[in-house]
PDB file of C-alpha atoms in Angstrom:
ATOM      1  CA  MET A   1     101.595  79.588 108.208  1.00  0.00           C
ATOM      2  CA  LEU A   2      98.133  78.954 106.405  1.00  0.00           C
ATOM      3  CA  ILE A   3      96.267  82.183 106.323  1.00  0.00           C
ATOM      4  CA  HIS A   4      92.784  82.689 105.174  1.00  0.00           C
ATOM      5  CA  LEU A   5      91.572  86.076 104.195  1.00  0.00           C
ATOM      6  CA  THR A   6      88.091  86.851 102.777  1.00  0.00           C
ATOM      7  CA  PRO A   7      88.030  90.320 101.173  1.00  0.00           C
ATOM      8  CA  SER A   8      84.398  91.334 100.465  1.00  0.00           C
ATOM      9  CA  TYR A   9      81.917  94.146  99.618  1.00  0.00           C
ATOM     10  CA  PHE A  10      78.419  94.560 100.843  1.00  0.00           C
ATOM     11  CA  LEU A  11      76.525  96.194  97.776  1.00  0.00           C
ATOM     12  CA  GLN A  12      72.573  96.665  98.398  1.00  0.00           C
ATOM     13  CA  TYR A  13      72.177  99.336  95.811  1.00  0.00           C
ATOM     14  CA  CYS A  14      71.184  98.006  91.939  1.00  0.00           C
ATOM     15  CA  ASN A  15      72.456 101.921  90.617  1.00  0.00           C
ATOM     16  CA  VAL A  16      75.857 101.811  92.143  1.00  0.00           C
ATOM     17  CA  SER A  17      78.606  99.922  90.250  1.00  0.00           C
ATOM     18  CA  VAL A  18      81.499  98.003  92.279  1.00  0.00           C
ATOM     19  CA  GLU A  19      84.431  96.411  90.595  1.00  0.00           C
ATOM     20  CA  LEU A  20      87.653  94.757  92.464  1.00  0.00           C
ATOM     21  CA  ILE A  21      90.957  96.407  91.598  1.00  0.00           C
ATOM     22  CA  ASP A  22      93.360  94.396  93.455  1.00  0.00           C
ATOM     23  CA  VAL A  23      94.502  92.902  96.822  1.00  0.00           C
ATOM     24  CA  SER A  24      97.474  93.237  98.542  1.00  0.00           C
ATOM     25  CA  VAL A  25      99.315  92.349 101.574  1.00  0.00           C
ATOM     26  CA  PRO A  26     102.440  94.264 101.870  1.00  0.00           C
ATOM     27  CA  GLU A  27     104.027  92.045 104.636  1.00  0.00           C
ATOM     28  CA  LEU A  28     103.792  89.420 102.372  1.00  0.00           C
ATOM     29  CA  GLY A  29     104.563  91.072  99.434  1.00  0.00           C
ATOM     30  CA  LEU A  30     101.631  90.264  97.641  1.00  0.00           C
ATOM     31  CA  VAL A  31      99.944  92.358  94.979  1.00  0.00           C
ATOM     32  CA  LEU A  32      96.943  90.318  93.792  1.00  0.00           C
ATOM     33  CA  GLU A  33      95.087  91.773  90.327  1.00  0.00           C
ATOM     34  CA  ASN A  34      91.710  91.615  89.584  1.00  0.00           C
ATOM     35  CA  GLY A  35      91.345  89.524  86.793  1.00  0.00           C
ATOM     36  CA  ARG A  36      94.893  88.237  86.817  1.00  0.00           C
ATOM     37  CA  ASP A  37      95.243  86.499  89.880  1.00  0.00           C
ATOM     38  CA  VAL A  38      91.812  87.335  91.765  1.00  0.00           C
ATOM     39  CA  THR A  39      88.325  87.619  90.787  1.00  0.00           C
ATOM     40  CA  VAL A  40      85.131  88.473  92.319  1.00  0.00           C
ATOM     41  CA  ARG A  41      82.576  85.442  92.930  1.00  0.00           C
ATOM     42  CA  PHE A  42      79.264  85.090  95.153  1.00  0.00           C
ATOM     43  CA  PRO A  43      79.124  81.878  97.403  1.00  0.00           C
ATOM     44  CA  ALA A  44      76.796  83.184  99.989  1.00  0.00           C
ATOM     45  CA  PRO A  45      73.088  82.845  99.872  1.00  0.00           C
ATOM     46  CA  ASN A  46      73.146  86.922 100.033  1.00  0.00           C
ATOM     47  CA  LYS A  47      74.307  87.817  96.528  1.00  0.00           C
ATOM     48  CA  ARG A  48      74.868  91.353  97.625  1.00  0.00           C
ATOM     49  CA  LEU A  49      78.088  89.977  99.193  1.00  0.00           C
ATOM     50  CA  HIS A  50      80.999  89.970  96.662  1.00  0.00           C
ATOM     51  CA  TYR A  51      83.917  88.105  97.897  1.00  0.00           C
ATOM     52  CA  VAL A  52      87.468  88.129  96.348  1.00  0.00           C
ATOM     53  CA  CYS A  53      88.645  84.796  95.528  1.00  0.00           C
ATOM     54  CA  ARG A  54      91.544  83.283  93.344  1.00  0.00           C
ATOM     55  CA  LYS A  55      91.124  83.134  89.450  1.00  0.00           C
ATOM     56  CA  LYS A  56      90.887  79.571  89.195  1.00  0.00           C
ATOM     57  CA  GLY A  57      88.171  77.624  88.038  1.00  0.00           C
ATOM     58  CA  ARG A  58      84.462  78.361  88.200  1.00  0.00           C
ATOM     59  CA  LYS A  59      83.489  77.675  92.124  1.00  0.00           C
ATOM     60  CA  ALA A  60      82.686  80.432  94.056  1.00  0.00           C
ATOM     61  CA  VAL A  61      84.462  80.324  97.405  1.00  0.00           C
ATOM     62  CA  TYR A  62      85.055  82.372 100.389  1.00  0.00           C
ATOM     63  CA  GLY A  63      88.256  84.465 100.128  1.00  0.00           C
ATOM     64  CA  ILE A  64      91.794  83.444  99.730  1.00  0.00           C
ATOM     65  CA  PHE A  65      94.572  80.967 101.065  1.00  0.00           C
ATOM     66  CA  ILE A  66      98.362  82.027 101.491  1.00  0.00           C
ATOM     67  CA  GLU A  67     100.726  80.029 102.542  1.00  0.00           C
ATOM     68  CA  THR A  68     103.929  82.023 104.136  1.00  0.00           C
ATOM     69  CA  ASP A  69     107.401  80.877 104.824  1.00  0.00           C
ATOM     70  CA  ARG A  70     106.981  81.475 108.706  1.00  0.00           C
ATOM     71  CA  PRO A  71     104.311  83.051 111.121  1.00  0.00           C
ATOM     72  CA  VAL A  72     103.164  86.340 111.454  1.00  0.00           C
ATOM     73  CA  ASN A  73     102.056  88.456 113.831  1.00  0.00           C
ATOM     74  CA  ASP A  74     100.593  91.810 112.373  1.00  0.00           C
ATOM     75  CA  LEU A  75      99.173  92.041 108.310  1.00  0.00           C
ATOM     76  CA  THR A  76      97.744  94.854 106.575  1.00  0.00           C
ATOM     77  CA  LEU A  77      95.023  93.533 104.342  1.00  0.00           C
ATOM     78  CA  ILE A  78      94.498  96.206 101.506  1.00  0.00           C
ATOM     79  CA  THR A  79      91.835  96.053  98.789  1.00  0.00           C
ATOM     80  CA  ARG A  80      91.071  98.506  96.205  1.00  0.00           C
ATOM     81  CA  TRP A  81      87.631  98.587  94.716  1.00  0.00           C
ATOM     82  CA  ALA A  82      86.381 101.126  91.643  1.00  0.00           C
ATOM     83  CA  VAL A  83      82.886 102.151  93.142  1.00  0.00           C
ATOM     84  CA  ARG A  84      81.109 104.620  90.668  1.00  0.00           C
ATOM     85  CA  GLY A  85      84.173 104.998  88.908  1.00  0.00           C
ATOM     86  CA  ALA A  86      86.540 106.445  91.727  1.00  0.00           C
ATOM     87  CA  VAL A  87      88.973 104.282  93.891  1.00  0.00           C
ATOM     88  CA  CYS A  88      87.649 103.048  97.591  1.00  0.00           C
ATOM     89  CA  LEU A  89      90.366 101.701  99.417  1.00  0.00           C
ATOM     90  CA  HIS A  90      89.669  99.243 102.429  1.00  0.00           C
ATOM     91  CA  ARG A  91      92.651  98.669 104.789  1.00  0.00           C
ATOM     92  CA  VAL A  92      92.185  96.131 107.832  1.00  0.00           C
ATOM     93  CA  HIS A  93      95.257  96.401 110.361  1.00  0.00           C
ATOM     94  CA  MET A  94      94.925  92.428 111.689  1.00  0.00           C
ATOM     95  CA  HIS A  95      96.567  91.803 114.878  1.00  0.00           C
ATOM     96  CA  ILE A  96      96.841  87.956 115.342  1.00  0.00           C
ATOM     97  CA  THR A  97      97.406  86.147 118.566  1.00  0.00           C
ATOM     98  CA  GLY A  98      98.049  82.556 119.548  1.00  0.00           C
ATOM     99  CA  THR A  99     100.529  79.432 118.819  1.00  0.00           C
ATOM    100  CA  ASP A 100      98.564  77.693 115.921  1.00  0.00           C
ATOM    101  CA  ASP A 101      99.793  77.388 112.282  1.00  0.00           C
ATOM    102  CA  ALA A 102      96.761  78.699 110.529  1.00  0.00           C
ATOM    103  CA  VAL A 103      94.672  81.909 110.671  1.00  0.00           C
ATOM    104  CA  THR A 104      91.085  83.214 109.376  1.00  0.00           C
ATOM    105  CA  ASP A 105      89.314  86.127 109.475  1.00  0.00           C
ATOM    106  CA  VAL A 106      86.050  84.651 109.343  1.00  0.00           C
ATOM    107  CA  ILE A 107      84.561  84.999 112.850  1.00  0.00           C
ATOM    108  CA  HIS A 108      81.961  81.948 112.951  1.00  0.00           C
ATOM    109  CA  LEU A 109      84.885  79.793 111.865  1.00  0.00           C
ATOM    110  CA  TRP A 110      86.529  80.865 115.434  1.00  0.00           C
ATOM    111  CA  SER A 111      83.236  79.069 117.314  1.00  0.00           C
ATOM    112  CA  ALA A 112      83.683  75.428 118.535  1.00  0.00           C
ATOM    113  CA  HIS A 113      82.153  72.863 116.296  1.00  0.00           C
ATOM    114  CA  ALA A 114      80.060  70.077 117.470  1.00  0.00           C
ATOM    115  CA  ARG A 115      81.372  66.329 117.293  1.00  0.00           C
ATOM    116  CA  THR A 116      84.974  67.891 116.176  1.00  0.00           C
ATOM    117  CA  PRO A 117      87.866  68.411 117.754  1.00  0.00           C
ATOM    118  CA  PHE A 118      87.905  71.874 117.113  1.00  0.00           C
ATOM    119  CA  GLY A 119      87.256  74.221 120.348  1.00  0.00           C
ATOM    120  CA  ASP A 120      86.416  77.618 120.694  1.00  0.00           C
ATOM    121  CA  ARG A 121      89.123  80.136 119.979  1.00  0.00           C
ATOM    122  CA  SER A 122      87.194  83.459 120.404  1.00  0.00           C
ATOM    123  CA  SER A 123      88.202  85.967 122.589  1.00  0.00           C
ATOM    124  CA  PRO A 124      85.933  87.192 125.409  1.00  0.00           C
ATOM    125  CA  ASP A 125      84.991  90.413 123.330  1.00  0.00           C
ATOM    126  CA  SER A 126      84.414  88.459 119.957  1.00  0.00           C
ATOM    127  CA  ARG A 127      81.923  86.008 121.508  1.00  0.00           C
ATOM    128  CA  GLU A 128      79.625  89.181 121.648  1.00  0.00           C
ATOM    129  CA  TRP A 129      79.971  89.948 117.964  1.00  0.00           C
ATOM    130  CA  ILE A 130      77.252  89.561 115.493  1.00  0.00           C
ATOM    131  CA  PRO A 131      79.545  88.199 112.440  1.00  0.00           C
ATOM    132  CA  ALA A 132      77.464  89.732 109.805  1.00  0.00           C
ATOM    133  CA  ALA A 133      77.987  92.954 110.795  1.00  0.00           C
ATOM    134  CA  CYS A 134      81.305  92.888 112.487  1.00  0.00           C
ATOM    135  CA  GLN A 135      83.189  91.189 109.697  1.00  0.00           C
ATOM    136  CA  PRO A 136      85.563  93.430 108.271  1.00  0.00           C
ATOM    137  CA  ARG A 137      83.701  94.485 105.002  1.00  0.00           C
ATOM    138  CA  LEU A 138      83.507  97.565 102.693  1.00  0.00           C
ATOM    139  CA  SER A 139      79.976  99.012 101.676  1.00  0.00           C
ATOM    140  CA  VAL A 140      78.630 101.783 100.013  1.00  0.00           C
ATOM    141  CA  ALA A 141      77.966 104.048 103.211  1.00  0.00           C
ATOM    142  CA  ALA A 142      78.373 103.838 106.844  1.00  0.00           C
ATOM    143  CA  ALA A 143      74.788 103.116 107.714  1.00  0.00           C
ATOM    144  CA  ASP A 144      74.795  99.831 105.632  1.00  0.00           C
ATOM    145  CA  ARG A 145      76.343  97.678 108.114  1.00  0.00           C
ATOM    146  CA  VAL A 146      76.343  99.309 111.820  1.00  0.00           C
ATOM    147  CA  SER A 147      79.028  97.167 113.631  1.00  0.00           C
ATOM    148  CA  GLN A 148      79.518  96.451 117.017  1.00  0.00           C
ATOM    149  CA  ARG A 149      83.388  97.337 116.338  1.00  0.00           C
ATOM    150  CA  GLU A 150      82.547 100.839 115.394  1.00  0.00           C
ATOM    151  CA  THR A 151      84.956 102.000 117.861  1.00  0.00           C
ATOM    152  CA  ALA A 152      88.022 100.452 115.928  1.00  0.00           C
ATOM    153  CA  ILE A 153      87.062 101.837 112.448  1.00  0.00           C
ATOM    154  CA  TRP A 154      87.387 105.297 110.883  1.00  0.00           C
ATOM    155  CA  ARG A 155      85.857 106.022 107.408  1.00  0.00           C
ATOM    156  CA  ARG A 156      86.193 109.136 105.018  1.00  0.00           C
ATOM    157  CA  ALA A 157      83.427 109.689 102.460  1.00  0.00           C
ATOM    158  CA  ASP A 158      82.994 111.784  99.533  1.00  0.00           C
ATOM    159  CA  PRO A 159      80.135 114.806  99.410  1.00  0.00           C
ATOM    160  CA  ALA A 160      77.781 112.130  98.152  1.00  0.00           C
ATOM    161  CA  GLY A 161      78.078 109.996 101.554  1.00  0.00           C
ATOM    162  CA  LEU A 162      80.018 106.967  99.636  1.00  0.00           C
ATOM    163  CA  ILE A 163      82.571 105.426 101.661  1.00  0.00           C
ATOM    164  CA  ARG A 164      86.050 106.154  99.797  1.00  0.00           C
ATOM    165  CA  GLU A 165      88.430 105.125 102.491  1.00  0.00           C
ATOM    166  CA  GLN A 166      87.949 102.781 105.514  1.00  0.00           C
ATOM    167  CA  THR A 167      90.312 101.651 108.065  1.00  0.00           C
ATOM    168  CA  GLU A 168      89.724  99.098 110.768  1.00  0.00           C
ATOM    169  CA  PHE A 169      91.978  97.418 113.686  1.00  0.00           C
ATOM    170  CA  TYR A 170      90.876  93.475 113.991  1.00  0.00           C
ATOM    171  CA  PRO A 171      92.059  91.121 116.374  1.00  0.00           C
ATOM    172  CA  VAL A 172      92.394  87.634 115.262  1.00  0.00           C
ATOM    173  CA  PRO A 173      93.116  84.456 117.205  1.00  0.00           C
ATOM    174  CA  THR A 174      94.913  81.525 115.353  1.00  0.00           C
ATOM    175  CA  VAL A 175      93.331  78.009 114.537  1.00  0.00           C
ATOM    176  CA  GLU A 176      94.323  74.667 113.895  1.00  0.00           C
ATOM    177  CA  PRO A 177      95.443  74.367 110.073  1.00  0.00           C
ATOM    178  CA  GLU A 178      92.889  71.010 110.112  1.00  0.00           C
ATOM    179  CA  ARG A 179      90.055  73.357 111.017  1.00  0.00           C
ATOM    180  CA  LEU A 180      90.515  75.104 107.623  1.00  0.00           C
ATOM    181  CA  THR A 181      91.405  71.959 105.433  1.00  0.00           C
ATOM    182  CA  THR A 182      89.583  69.152 106.672  1.00  0.00           C
ATOM    183  CA  GLU A 183      86.279  68.976 104.769  1.00  0.00           C
ATOM    184  CA  GLY A 184      83.215  69.510 106.715  1.00  0.00           C
ATOM    185  CA  TRP A 185      79.722  71.251 107.029  1.00  0.00           C
ATOM    186  CA  TRP A 186      81.515  74.475 108.652  1.00  0.00           C
ATOM    187  CA  ASN A 187      84.176  74.910 105.538  1.00  0.00           C
ATOM    188  CA  ARG A 188      82.435  73.794 102.577  1.00  0.00           C
ATOM    189  CA  ARG A 189      83.020  76.566 100.157  1.00  0.00           C
ATOM    190  CA  LEU A 190      86.259  77.556 101.616  1.00  0.00           C
ATOM    191  CA  PRO A 191      89.373  77.255  99.148  1.00  0.00           C
ATOM    192  CA  VAL A 192      91.511  74.350  98.702  1.00  0.00           C
ATOM    193  CA  PRO A 193      95.163  74.462  99.967  1.00  0.00           C
ATOM    194  CA  ASP A 194      96.493  73.709  96.540  1.00  0.00           C
ATOM    195  CA  ASP A 195      95.158  77.018  95.587  1.00  0.00           C
ATOM    196  CA  ALA A 196      97.019  78.870  98.174  1.00  0.00           C
ATOM    197  CA  PHE A 197      99.226  81.636  97.069  1.00  0.00           C
ATOM    198  CA  THR A 198     102.638  81.427  98.394  1.00  0.00           C
ATOM    199  CA  ALA A 199     104.409  83.987 100.096  1.00  0.00           C
ATOM    200  CA  THR A 200     107.601  84.972 101.959  1.00  0.00           C
ATOM    201  CA  VAL A 201     107.095  87.510 105.285  1.00  0.00           C
ATOM    202  CA  ARG A 202     108.943  90.649 105.010  1.00  0.00           C
ATOM    203  CA  ASP A 203     109.354  93.995 106.864  1.00  0.00           C
ATOM    204  CA  TYR A 204     107.010  96.674 106.425  1.00  0.00           C
ATOM    205  CA  PRO A 205     107.469 100.001 107.942  1.00  0.00           C
ATOM    206  CA  ASP A 206     103.661 100.931 108.221  1.00  0.00           C
ATOM    207  CA  THR A 207     102.703  97.686 109.970  1.00  0.00           C
ATOM    208  CA  LEU A 208     100.426  98.641 112.900  1.00  0.00           C
ATOM    209  CA  ARG A 209     101.402  97.000 115.825  1.00  0.00           C
ATOM    210  CA  VAL A 210      99.780  96.779 119.524  1.00  0.00           C
ATOM    211  CA  LEU A 211     102.077  98.392 122.303  1.00  0.00           C
ATOM    212  CA  TYR A 212      99.891  97.250 125.093  1.00  0.00           C
ATOM    213  CA  PRO A 213      97.644  94.453 125.496  1.00  0.00           C
ATOM    214  CA  GLY A 214      95.276  95.590 128.246  1.00  0.00           C
ATOM    215  CA  PRO A 215      93.553  98.733 127.506  1.00  0.00           C
ATOM    216  CA  GLY A 216      92.486  97.831 124.050  1.00  0.00           C
ATOM    217  CA  VAL A 217      92.660  99.626 120.493  1.00  0.00           C
ATOM    218  CA  THR A 218      90.103 102.388 119.495  1.00  0.00           C
ATOM    219  CA  VAL A 219      90.017 105.128 117.190  1.00  0.00           C
ATOM    220  CA  CYS A 220      90.973 108.549 118.725  1.00  0.00           C
ATOM    221  CA  PRO A 221      91.085 111.909 117.119  1.00  0.00           C
ATOM    222  CA  LEU A 222      94.278 113.869 116.778  1.00  0.00           C
ATOM    223  CA  SER A 223      92.919 116.599 118.368  1.00  0.00           C
ATOM    224  CA  GLU A 224      91.639 115.285 121.426  1.00  0.00           C
ATOM    225  CA  HIS A 225      95.011 113.360 122.193  1.00  0.00           C
ATOM    226  CA  LEU A 226      96.731 116.624 121.881  1.00  0.00           C
ATOM    227  CA  GLN A 227      94.639 118.599 124.254  1.00  0.00           C
ATOM    228  CA  LEU A 228      95.156 115.646 126.785  1.00  0.00           C
ATOM    229  CA  ILE A 229      98.752 115.755 126.365  1.00  0.00           C
ATOM    230  CA  GLN A 230      98.625 119.608 126.911  1.00  0.00           C
ATOM    231  CA  ASP A 231      96.667 119.021 129.564  1.00  0.00           C
ATOM    232  CA  ASP A 232      99.009 116.754 131.568  1.00  0.00           C
ATOM    233  CA  LEU A 233     102.084 118.712 130.577  1.00  0.00           C
ATOM    234  CA  MET A 234     100.657 121.983 131.827  1.00  0.00           C
ATOM    235  CA  ARG A 235      99.848 120.456 135.398  1.00  0.00           C
ATOM    236  CA  GLU A 236     103.302 119.391 135.521  1.00  0.00           C
ATOM    237  CA  GLY A 237     104.700 122.523 134.631  1.00  0.00           C
ATOM    238  CA  LEU A 238     106.002 121.884 131.082  1.00  0.00           C
ATOM    239  CA  GLU A 239     103.752 123.907 128.969  1.00  0.00           C
ATOM    240  CA  GLU A 240     107.048 125.378 127.234  1.00  0.00           C
ATOM    241  CA  ALA A 241     108.216 121.633 126.489  1.00  0.00           C
ATOM    242  CA  PHE A 242     104.670 121.033 125.029  1.00  0.00           C
ATOM    243  CA  ASN A 243     104.629 124.357 122.882  1.00  0.00           C
ATOM    244  CA  ARG A 244     108.341 123.556 121.783  1.00  0.00           C
ATOM    245  CA  LEU A 245     108.304 120.304 121.024  1.00  0.00           C
ATOM    246  CA  ILE A 246     104.858 118.603 120.801  1.00  0.00           C
ATOM    247  CA  ALA A 247     102.728 121.280 119.129  1.00  0.00           C
ATOM    248  CA  PRO A 248     104.806 121.541 116.463  1.00  0.00           C
ATOM    249  CA  VAL A 249     105.019 117.879 115.518  1.00  0.00           C
ATOM    250  CA  MET A 250     101.476 117.346 115.769  1.00  0.00           C
ATOM    251  CA  GLU A 251     100.927 120.081 113.625  1.00  0.00           C
ATOM    252  CA  ASP A 252     103.039 118.387 110.818  1.00  0.00           C
ATOM    253  CA  ILE A 253     100.929 115.530 110.587  1.00  0.00           C
ATOM    254  CA  ARG A 254      97.435 117.086 111.357  1.00  0.00           C
ATOM    255  CA  ASP A 255      96.374 116.911 107.824  1.00  0.00           C
ATOM    256  CA  ARG A 256      97.858 113.044 107.171  1.00  0.00           C
ATOM    257  CA  CYS A 257      96.804 111.741 110.371  1.00  0.00           C
ATOM    258  CA  PRO A 258      93.405 113.373 111.798  1.00  0.00           C
ATOM    259  CA  VAL A 259      92.772 110.086 113.737  1.00  0.00           C
ATOM    260  CA  PHE A 260      94.865 107.162 115.225  1.00  0.00           C
ATOM    261  CA  PHE A 261      94.127 103.930 116.683  1.00  0.00           C
ATOM    262  CA  THR A 262      95.424 104.118 120.279  1.00  0.00           C
ATOM    263  CA  ASN A 263      97.807 102.019 122.092  1.00  0.00           C
ATOM    264  CA  THR A 264      99.781 100.817 118.870  1.00  0.00           C
ATOM    265  CA  SER A 265     102.583 102.121 116.833  1.00  0.00           C
ATOM    266  CA  ASN A 266     100.199 103.925 114.473  1.00  0.00           C
ATOM    267  CA  LEU A 267     100.643 107.609 115.815  1.00  0.00           C
ATOM    268  CA  MET A 268     104.381 107.494 115.955  1.00  0.00           C
ATOM    269  CA  ASP A 269     104.702 105.666 112.750  1.00  0.00           C
ATOM    270  CA  SER A 270     103.238 108.734 110.966  1.00  0.00           C
ATOM    271  CA  ILE A 271     105.022 111.050 113.222  1.00  0.00           C
ATOM    272  CA  ARG A 272     108.496 109.393 112.012  1.00  0.00           C
ATOM    273  CA  CYS A 273     107.339 109.392 108.516  1.00  0.00           C
ATOM    274  CA  PHE A 274     105.732 112.835 108.077  1.00  0.00           C
ATOM    275  CA  SER A 275     107.222 115.150 110.775  1.00  0.00           C
ATOM    276  CA  PRO A 276     110.363 117.143 109.767  1.00  0.00           C
ATOM    277  CA  ARG A 277     110.438 118.849 112.895  1.00  0.00           C
ATOM    278  CA  PHE A 278     110.634 115.695 114.824  1.00  0.00           C
ATOM    279  CA  GLN A 279     113.408 114.485 112.317  1.00  0.00           C
ATOM    280  CA  ALA A 280     114.888 117.786 113.264  1.00  0.00           C
ATOM    281  CA  LEU A 281     115.123 117.107 117.228  1.00  0.00           C
ATOM    282  CA  PRO A 282     118.061 116.131 119.133  1.00  0.00           C
ATOM    283  CA  GLU A 283     117.683 112.490 120.563  1.00  0.00           C
ATOM    284  CA  ALA A 284     116.627 113.437 123.961  1.00  0.00           C
ATOM    285  CA  GLY A 285     113.857 115.883 122.400  1.00  0.00           C
ATOM    286  CA  LYS A 286     112.762 112.747 120.131  1.00  0.00           C
ATOM    287  CA  ALA A 287     112.938 110.435 123.530  1.00  0.00           C
ATOM    288  CA  PHE A 288     110.399 113.227 125.239  1.00  0.00           C
ATOM    289  CA  VAL A 289     108.019 113.055 122.276  1.00  0.00           C
ATOM    290  CA  GLU A 290     107.728 109.699 122.062  1.00  0.00           C
ATOM    291  CA  SER A 291     107.185 109.032 125.777  1.00  0.00           C
ATOM    292  CA  GLN A 292     104.196 111.627 125.447  1.00  0.00           C
ATOM    293  CA  ILE A 293     102.819 110.277 122.194  1.00  0.00           C
ATOM    294  CA  ASN A 294     102.773 106.279 123.586  1.00  0.00           C
ATOM    295  CA  GLN A 295     101.083 106.908 126.762  1.00  0.00           C
ATOM    296  CA  PRO A 296      98.480 104.101 126.910  1.00  0.00           C
ATOM    297  CA  LEU A 297      95.245 105.534 126.721  1.00  0.00           C
ATOM    298  CA  PHE A 298      92.022 103.676 128.351  1.00  0.00           C
ATOM    299  CA  GLN A 299      88.639 103.709 127.088  1.00  0.00           C
ATOM    300  CA  PHE A 300      85.848 103.722 129.838  1.00  0.00           C
ATOM    301  CA  ALA A 301      82.760 101.962 129.390  1.00  0.00           C
ATOM    302  CA  ASP A 302      79.524 103.635 129.497  1.00  0.00           C
TER     303      ASP A 302
END
């Protein structure tokens, strides 16, 4: 499978220093170091946009190509930047849908292109996105780029307001490989296939997986979900089960997982990794906790 990724940083302040540290994709066993494997260049007319590309030649291109041994449905793209001397982490959970042999995270490349065989691959939701705002990208402060995808993004900022950690859920359609490799006006500054990194798909325990296709994925505070579970169990006369099973487990992960992505494996994965009280439960207790944690959550439109 041909995978096109564009780790990038939007910098609009002359008094803020930004330097790439590395890019990793744990599901592919890739760790690409700045200065050795990858570098930062400026292919866009807007020179505030810093793009990661392969450290080869001098041409500025958008992102990197990765050639994998088999298709993949979920990826975790992790980019680390040094901003004012401290590490900033950008994590993108990509959920890939479709049956084609290639994928790109660039929104405008999903669109139909006139006088070509390439039709529209956008989902109904992504057709409403503004690419400049909705493309996954780290910035200095949250106010620098207001996205229509805000409900699927969470951030942690330092006391000065600089983003130190940003995690987002990003659904991506597959596309035809020729869309990315055939020379055309829409892809003139993409990498060339010969410059692709090669990778082997492997298991990664922290891969975020979608549990339900319908309700959608949003960021939810742990405290809010805990209150919903408590209210449901109290209505069913199971307050004792909440106090004995659910509350202690959630307390174990409160500091590590203040928010989570709904309708995914995110919260349950955190519980399995970081809750000793969950691990100590009998199988029936674990099954009860999992049934409560993994209930589908729906978001109502305003």
